[in-house]
Short mmCIF file of C-alpha atoms in Angstrom, two decimals:
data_model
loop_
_atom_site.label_atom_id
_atom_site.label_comp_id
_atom_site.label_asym_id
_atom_site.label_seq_id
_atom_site.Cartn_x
_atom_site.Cartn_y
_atom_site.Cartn_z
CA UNK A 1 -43.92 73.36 12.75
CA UNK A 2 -43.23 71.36 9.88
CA UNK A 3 -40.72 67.93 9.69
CA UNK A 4 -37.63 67.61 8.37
CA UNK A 5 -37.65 67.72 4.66
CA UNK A 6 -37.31 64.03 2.72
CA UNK A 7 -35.04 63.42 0.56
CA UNK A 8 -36.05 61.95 -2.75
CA UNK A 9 -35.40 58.57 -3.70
CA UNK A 10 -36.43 55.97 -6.54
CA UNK A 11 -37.47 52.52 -5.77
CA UNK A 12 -36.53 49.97 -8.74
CA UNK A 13 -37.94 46.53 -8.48
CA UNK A 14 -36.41 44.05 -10.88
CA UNK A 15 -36.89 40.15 -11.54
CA UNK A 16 -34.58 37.42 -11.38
CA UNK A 17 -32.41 36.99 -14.97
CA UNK A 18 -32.74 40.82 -15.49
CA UNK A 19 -29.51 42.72 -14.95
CA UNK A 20 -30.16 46.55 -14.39
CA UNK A 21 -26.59 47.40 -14.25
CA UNK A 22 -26.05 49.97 -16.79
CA UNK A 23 -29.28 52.06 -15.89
CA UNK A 24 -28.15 51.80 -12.62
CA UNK A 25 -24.70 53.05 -12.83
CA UNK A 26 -26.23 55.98 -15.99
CA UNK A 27 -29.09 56.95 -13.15
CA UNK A 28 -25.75 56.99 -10.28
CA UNK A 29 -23.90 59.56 -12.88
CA UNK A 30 -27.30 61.42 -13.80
CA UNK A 31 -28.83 62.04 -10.62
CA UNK A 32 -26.06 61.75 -7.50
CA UNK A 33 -28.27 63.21 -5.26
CA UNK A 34 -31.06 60.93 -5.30
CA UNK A 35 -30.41 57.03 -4.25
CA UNK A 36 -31.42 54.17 -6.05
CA UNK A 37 -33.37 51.70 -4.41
CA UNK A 38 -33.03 47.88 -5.64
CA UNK A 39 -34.98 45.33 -4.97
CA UNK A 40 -35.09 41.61 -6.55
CA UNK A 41 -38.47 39.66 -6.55
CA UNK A 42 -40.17 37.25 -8.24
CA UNK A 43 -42.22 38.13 -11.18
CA UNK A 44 -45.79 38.31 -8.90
CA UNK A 45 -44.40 39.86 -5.73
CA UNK A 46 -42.97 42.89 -8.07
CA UNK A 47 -46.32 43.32 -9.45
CA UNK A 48 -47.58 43.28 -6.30
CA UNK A 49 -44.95 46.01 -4.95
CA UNK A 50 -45.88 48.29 -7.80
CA UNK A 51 -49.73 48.43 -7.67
CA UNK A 52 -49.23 48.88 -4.10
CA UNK A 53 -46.81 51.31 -4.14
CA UNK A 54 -43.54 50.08 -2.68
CA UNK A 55 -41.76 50.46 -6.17
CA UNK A 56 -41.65 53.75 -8.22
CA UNK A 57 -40.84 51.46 -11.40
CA UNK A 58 -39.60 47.92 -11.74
CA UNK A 59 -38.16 45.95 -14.76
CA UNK A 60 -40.42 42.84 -14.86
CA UNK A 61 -41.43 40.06 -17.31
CA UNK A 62 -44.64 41.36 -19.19
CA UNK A 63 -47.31 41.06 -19.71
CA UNK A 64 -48.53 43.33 -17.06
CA UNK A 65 -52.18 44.68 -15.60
CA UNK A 66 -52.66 47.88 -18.39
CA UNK A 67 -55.16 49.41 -16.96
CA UNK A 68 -53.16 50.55 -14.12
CA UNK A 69 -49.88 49.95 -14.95
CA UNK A 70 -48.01 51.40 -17.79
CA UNK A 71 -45.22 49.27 -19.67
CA UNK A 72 -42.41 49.73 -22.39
CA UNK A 73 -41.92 46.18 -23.65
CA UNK A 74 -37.23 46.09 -23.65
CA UNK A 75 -36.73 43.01 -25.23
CA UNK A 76 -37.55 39.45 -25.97
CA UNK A 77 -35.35 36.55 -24.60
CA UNK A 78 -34.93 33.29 -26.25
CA UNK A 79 -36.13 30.55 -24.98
CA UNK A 80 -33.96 27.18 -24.11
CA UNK A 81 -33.76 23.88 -22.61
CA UNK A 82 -31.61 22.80 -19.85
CA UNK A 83 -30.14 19.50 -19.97
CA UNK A 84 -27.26 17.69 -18.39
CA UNK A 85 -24.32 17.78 -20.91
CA UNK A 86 -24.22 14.17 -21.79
CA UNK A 87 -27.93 14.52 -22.94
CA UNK A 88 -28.32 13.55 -26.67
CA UNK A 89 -30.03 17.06 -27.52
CA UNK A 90 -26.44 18.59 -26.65
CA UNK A 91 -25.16 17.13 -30.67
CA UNK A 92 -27.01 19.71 -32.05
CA UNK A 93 -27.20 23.46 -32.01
CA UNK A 94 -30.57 24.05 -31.20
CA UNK A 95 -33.56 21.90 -30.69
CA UNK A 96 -36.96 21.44 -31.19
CA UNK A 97 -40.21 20.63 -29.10
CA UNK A 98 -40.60 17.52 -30.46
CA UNK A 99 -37.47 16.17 -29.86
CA UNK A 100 -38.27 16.45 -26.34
CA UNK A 101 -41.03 13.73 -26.82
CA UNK A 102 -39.41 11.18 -24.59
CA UNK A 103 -38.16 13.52 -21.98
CA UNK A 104 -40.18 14.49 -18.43
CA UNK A 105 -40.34 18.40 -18.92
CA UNK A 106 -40.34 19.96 -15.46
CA UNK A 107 -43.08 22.89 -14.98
CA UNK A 108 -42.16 25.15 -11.82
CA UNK A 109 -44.71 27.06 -10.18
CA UNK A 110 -42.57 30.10 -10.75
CA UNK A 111 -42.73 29.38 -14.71
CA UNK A 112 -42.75 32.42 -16.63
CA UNK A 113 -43.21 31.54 -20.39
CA UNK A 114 -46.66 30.72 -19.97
CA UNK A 115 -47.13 27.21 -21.68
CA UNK A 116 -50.60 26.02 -23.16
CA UNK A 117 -49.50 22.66 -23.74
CA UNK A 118 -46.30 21.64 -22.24
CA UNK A 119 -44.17 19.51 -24.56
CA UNK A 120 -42.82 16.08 -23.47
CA UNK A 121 -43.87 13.93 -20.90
CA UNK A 122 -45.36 15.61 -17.15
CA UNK A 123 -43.27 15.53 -14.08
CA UNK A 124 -45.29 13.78 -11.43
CA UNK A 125 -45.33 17.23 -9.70
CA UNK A 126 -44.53 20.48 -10.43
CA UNK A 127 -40.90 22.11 -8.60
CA UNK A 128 -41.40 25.38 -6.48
CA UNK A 129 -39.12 26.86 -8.30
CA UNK A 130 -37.05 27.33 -11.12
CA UNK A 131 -34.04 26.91 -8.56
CA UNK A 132 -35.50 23.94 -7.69
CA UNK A 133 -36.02 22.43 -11.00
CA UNK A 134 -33.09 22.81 -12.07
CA UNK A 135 -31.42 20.89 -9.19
CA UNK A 136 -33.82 17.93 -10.48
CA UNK A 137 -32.16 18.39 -13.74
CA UNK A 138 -28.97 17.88 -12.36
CA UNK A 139 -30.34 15.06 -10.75
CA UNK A 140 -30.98 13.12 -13.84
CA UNK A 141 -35.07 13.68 -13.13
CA UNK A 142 -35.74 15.64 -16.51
CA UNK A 143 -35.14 18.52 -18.72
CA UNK A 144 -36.25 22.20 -17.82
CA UNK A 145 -37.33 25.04 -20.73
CA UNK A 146 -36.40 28.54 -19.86
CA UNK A 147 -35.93 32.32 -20.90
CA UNK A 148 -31.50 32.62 -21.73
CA UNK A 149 -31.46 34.73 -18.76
CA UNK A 150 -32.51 32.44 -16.15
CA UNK A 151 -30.87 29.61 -17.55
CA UNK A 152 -27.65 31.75 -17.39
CA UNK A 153 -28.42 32.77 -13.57
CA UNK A 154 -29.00 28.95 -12.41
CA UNK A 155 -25.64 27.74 -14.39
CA UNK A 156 -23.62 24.88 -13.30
CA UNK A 157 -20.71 23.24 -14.46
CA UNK A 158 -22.26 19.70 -15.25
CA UNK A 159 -25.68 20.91 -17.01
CA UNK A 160 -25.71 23.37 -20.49
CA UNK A 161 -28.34 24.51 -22.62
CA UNK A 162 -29.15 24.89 -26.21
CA UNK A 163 -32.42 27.14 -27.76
CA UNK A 164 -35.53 25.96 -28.39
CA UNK A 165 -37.39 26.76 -31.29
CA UNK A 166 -41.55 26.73 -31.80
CA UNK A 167 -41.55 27.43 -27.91
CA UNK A 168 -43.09 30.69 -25.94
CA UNK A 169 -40.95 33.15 -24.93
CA UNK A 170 -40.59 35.63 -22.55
CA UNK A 171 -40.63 39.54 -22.98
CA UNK A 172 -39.16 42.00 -20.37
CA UNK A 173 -40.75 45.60 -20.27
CA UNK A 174 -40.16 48.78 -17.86
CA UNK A 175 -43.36 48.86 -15.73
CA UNK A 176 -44.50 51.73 -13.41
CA UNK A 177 -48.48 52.66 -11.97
CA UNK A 178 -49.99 54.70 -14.52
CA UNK A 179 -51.38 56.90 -11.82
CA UNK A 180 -47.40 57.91 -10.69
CA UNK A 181 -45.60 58.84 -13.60
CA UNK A 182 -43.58 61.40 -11.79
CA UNK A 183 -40.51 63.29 -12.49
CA UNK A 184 -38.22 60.83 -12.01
CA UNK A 185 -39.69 57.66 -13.53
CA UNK A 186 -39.48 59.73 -16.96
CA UNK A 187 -35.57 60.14 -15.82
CA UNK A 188 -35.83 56.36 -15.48
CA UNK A 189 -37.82 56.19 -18.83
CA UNK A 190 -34.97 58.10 -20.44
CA UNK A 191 -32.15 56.62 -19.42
CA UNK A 192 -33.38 52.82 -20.31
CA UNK A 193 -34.37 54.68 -23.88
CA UNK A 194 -30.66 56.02 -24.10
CA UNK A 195 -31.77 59.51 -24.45
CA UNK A 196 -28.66 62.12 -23.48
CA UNK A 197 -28.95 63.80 -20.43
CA UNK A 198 -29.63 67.21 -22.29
CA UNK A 199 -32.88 65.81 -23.71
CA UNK A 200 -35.68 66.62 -22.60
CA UNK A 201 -38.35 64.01 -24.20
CA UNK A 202 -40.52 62.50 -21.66
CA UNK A 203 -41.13 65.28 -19.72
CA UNK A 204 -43.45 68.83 -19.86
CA UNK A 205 -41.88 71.91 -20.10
CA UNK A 206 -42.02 74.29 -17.29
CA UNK A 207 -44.69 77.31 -17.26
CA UNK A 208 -41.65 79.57 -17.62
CA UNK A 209 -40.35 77.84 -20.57
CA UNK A 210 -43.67 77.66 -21.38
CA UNK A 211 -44.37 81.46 -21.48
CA UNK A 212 -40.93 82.14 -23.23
CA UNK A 213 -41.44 79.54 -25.87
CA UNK A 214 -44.79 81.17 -26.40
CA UNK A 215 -43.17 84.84 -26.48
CA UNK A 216 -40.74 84.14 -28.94
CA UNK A 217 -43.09 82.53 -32.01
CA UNK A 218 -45.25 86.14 -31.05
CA UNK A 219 -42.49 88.01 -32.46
CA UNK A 220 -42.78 89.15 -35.84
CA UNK A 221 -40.64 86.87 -38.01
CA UNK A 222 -40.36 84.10 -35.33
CA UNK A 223 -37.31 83.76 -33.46
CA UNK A 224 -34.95 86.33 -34.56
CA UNK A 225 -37.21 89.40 -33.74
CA UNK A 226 -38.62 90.28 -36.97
CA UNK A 227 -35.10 92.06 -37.79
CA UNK A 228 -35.12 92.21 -41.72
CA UNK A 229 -32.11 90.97 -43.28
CA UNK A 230 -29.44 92.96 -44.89
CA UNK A 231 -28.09 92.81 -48.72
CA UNK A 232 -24.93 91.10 -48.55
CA UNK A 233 -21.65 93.39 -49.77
CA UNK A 234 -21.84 92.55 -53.77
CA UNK A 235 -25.65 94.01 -53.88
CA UNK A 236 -25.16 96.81 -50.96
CA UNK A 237 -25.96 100.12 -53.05
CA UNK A 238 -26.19 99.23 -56.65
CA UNK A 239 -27.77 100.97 -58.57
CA UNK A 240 -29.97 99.98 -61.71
CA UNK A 241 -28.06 100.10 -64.80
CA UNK A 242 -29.63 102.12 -67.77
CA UNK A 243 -30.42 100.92 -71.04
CA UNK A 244 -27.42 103.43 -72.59
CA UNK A 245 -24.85 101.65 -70.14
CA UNK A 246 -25.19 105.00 -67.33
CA UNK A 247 -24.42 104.25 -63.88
CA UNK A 248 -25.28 106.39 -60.74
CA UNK A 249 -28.93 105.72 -60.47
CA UNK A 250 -29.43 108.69 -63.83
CA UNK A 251 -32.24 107.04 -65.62
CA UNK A 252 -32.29 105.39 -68.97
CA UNK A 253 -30.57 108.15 -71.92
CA UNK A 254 -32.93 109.21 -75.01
CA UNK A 255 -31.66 106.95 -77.90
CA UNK A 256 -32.09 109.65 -79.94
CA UNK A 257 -29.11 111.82 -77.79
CA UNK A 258 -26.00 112.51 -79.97
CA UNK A 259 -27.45 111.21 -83.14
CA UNK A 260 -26.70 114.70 -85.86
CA UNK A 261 -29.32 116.84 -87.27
CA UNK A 262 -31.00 116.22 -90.63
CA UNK A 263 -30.35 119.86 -92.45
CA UNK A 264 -33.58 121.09 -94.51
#
């Protein structure tokens, strides 16, 4: 005696500063029979959930483990600093790393762009987390460099932000295990794509559409059966014209016809 049969669901992980939204409410409208899951993490933990298979997919900051996980890089954020808004990088409209020379440029744990030298001059230690750095930034304790997106998420009324050029940034990708690409990750994969919901990209077709697909290019003359096609109305029946002007399909008159008779 079998159990009670499981309904399907999809697990979507997603990191802080991404806003899944739209898929979300597409995949509601596409699929009303099979629940979302979300689930917010930090950028390790949703690796974590994926390889160990407590996510189907997640939408994550890349890059990403390829030899077991499979990504489609989304987009590229910019990159800013945060500063209180009587800072002197706030008179311009974007700023570079070397103006933050003089500045203490806080480096959470949590970072996510990945620095190989860090610009300014080093906190005397490093925030948990982003949260937490940018309270210090409030605080008057330094400046903080971060993708748009998180900079948006951690807004308050007395700090502001402006972008940063020559600095790393920070690319967000759709990630799922390589090794469970089912069904309804490639619905995932098509709705983040913007494929219609009639397409069918992404996935295999069926053995039956298989077998018909397969039956109809046997047919002689492909698709339509082999059926010949039929003279249109102005050719339908006519018949060669003779070099005397005849019609009625009589062949070609002797040019020597109704010429008279030499007499001897």
């Amino acid at each position: 005696m079998t159990g009670p049969e499981v309904s399907p669901s999809f697990r979507l992980v997603y990191v802080p500063g991404v806003m899944p939204d739209k898929w979300v409410r597409v995949w509601s409208e596409r699929q009303p029979d099979v629940p979302l899951t979300l689930t917010q993490a930090p950028p390790q933990p949703a690796h974590g959930m994926l390889l160990d298979g407590e996510a189907d997919a997640g939408l994550v900051r890349l890059p990403v483990d390829r030899t077991v996980l499979s990504a489609i890089p989304l987009y590229t954020e910019q990159t800013v600093v945060v500063v209180p808004k009587d800072h002197l990088v706030t008179a311009a409209d974007s700023v570079t790393v070397e103006d933050l020379a003089d500045d203490i440029v806080l480096h959470p744990l949590d970072d996510v762009l990945g620095w190989e030298t860090l610009p300014g001059r080093p906190a005397l230690e490093r925030p948990a987390t982003t949260a937490g750095a940018v309270e210090l930034v409030a605080a008057g304790i330094g400046v903080l460099v971060v993708p748009l997106s998180l900079a948006r998420l951690h807004h308050r009324k007395d700090l502001t932000h402006r972008p940063l050029e020559d600095a790393p940034a920070s690319s967000v990708g759709l990630v799922w295990p390589e090794a469970a690409t089912t069904d309804l990750v490639e619905d995932f994969i098509g709705i983040v794509r913007g494929r219609t919901v009639n397409s069918t990209r992404g996935r295999r077709p069926q053995p039956a559409q298989e077998k018909q697909t397969k039956q109809k290019k046997a047919q002689p003359g492909g698709a339509d059966g082999g059926r010949r096609r039929q003279p249109s109305a102005g050719t339908s029946g006519r018949a060669r014209r003779g070099t005397g002007g005849g019609t009625g399909g009589a062949t070609a008159k002797n040019p020597r016809r109704g010429k008279p008779r030499r007499r001897s």
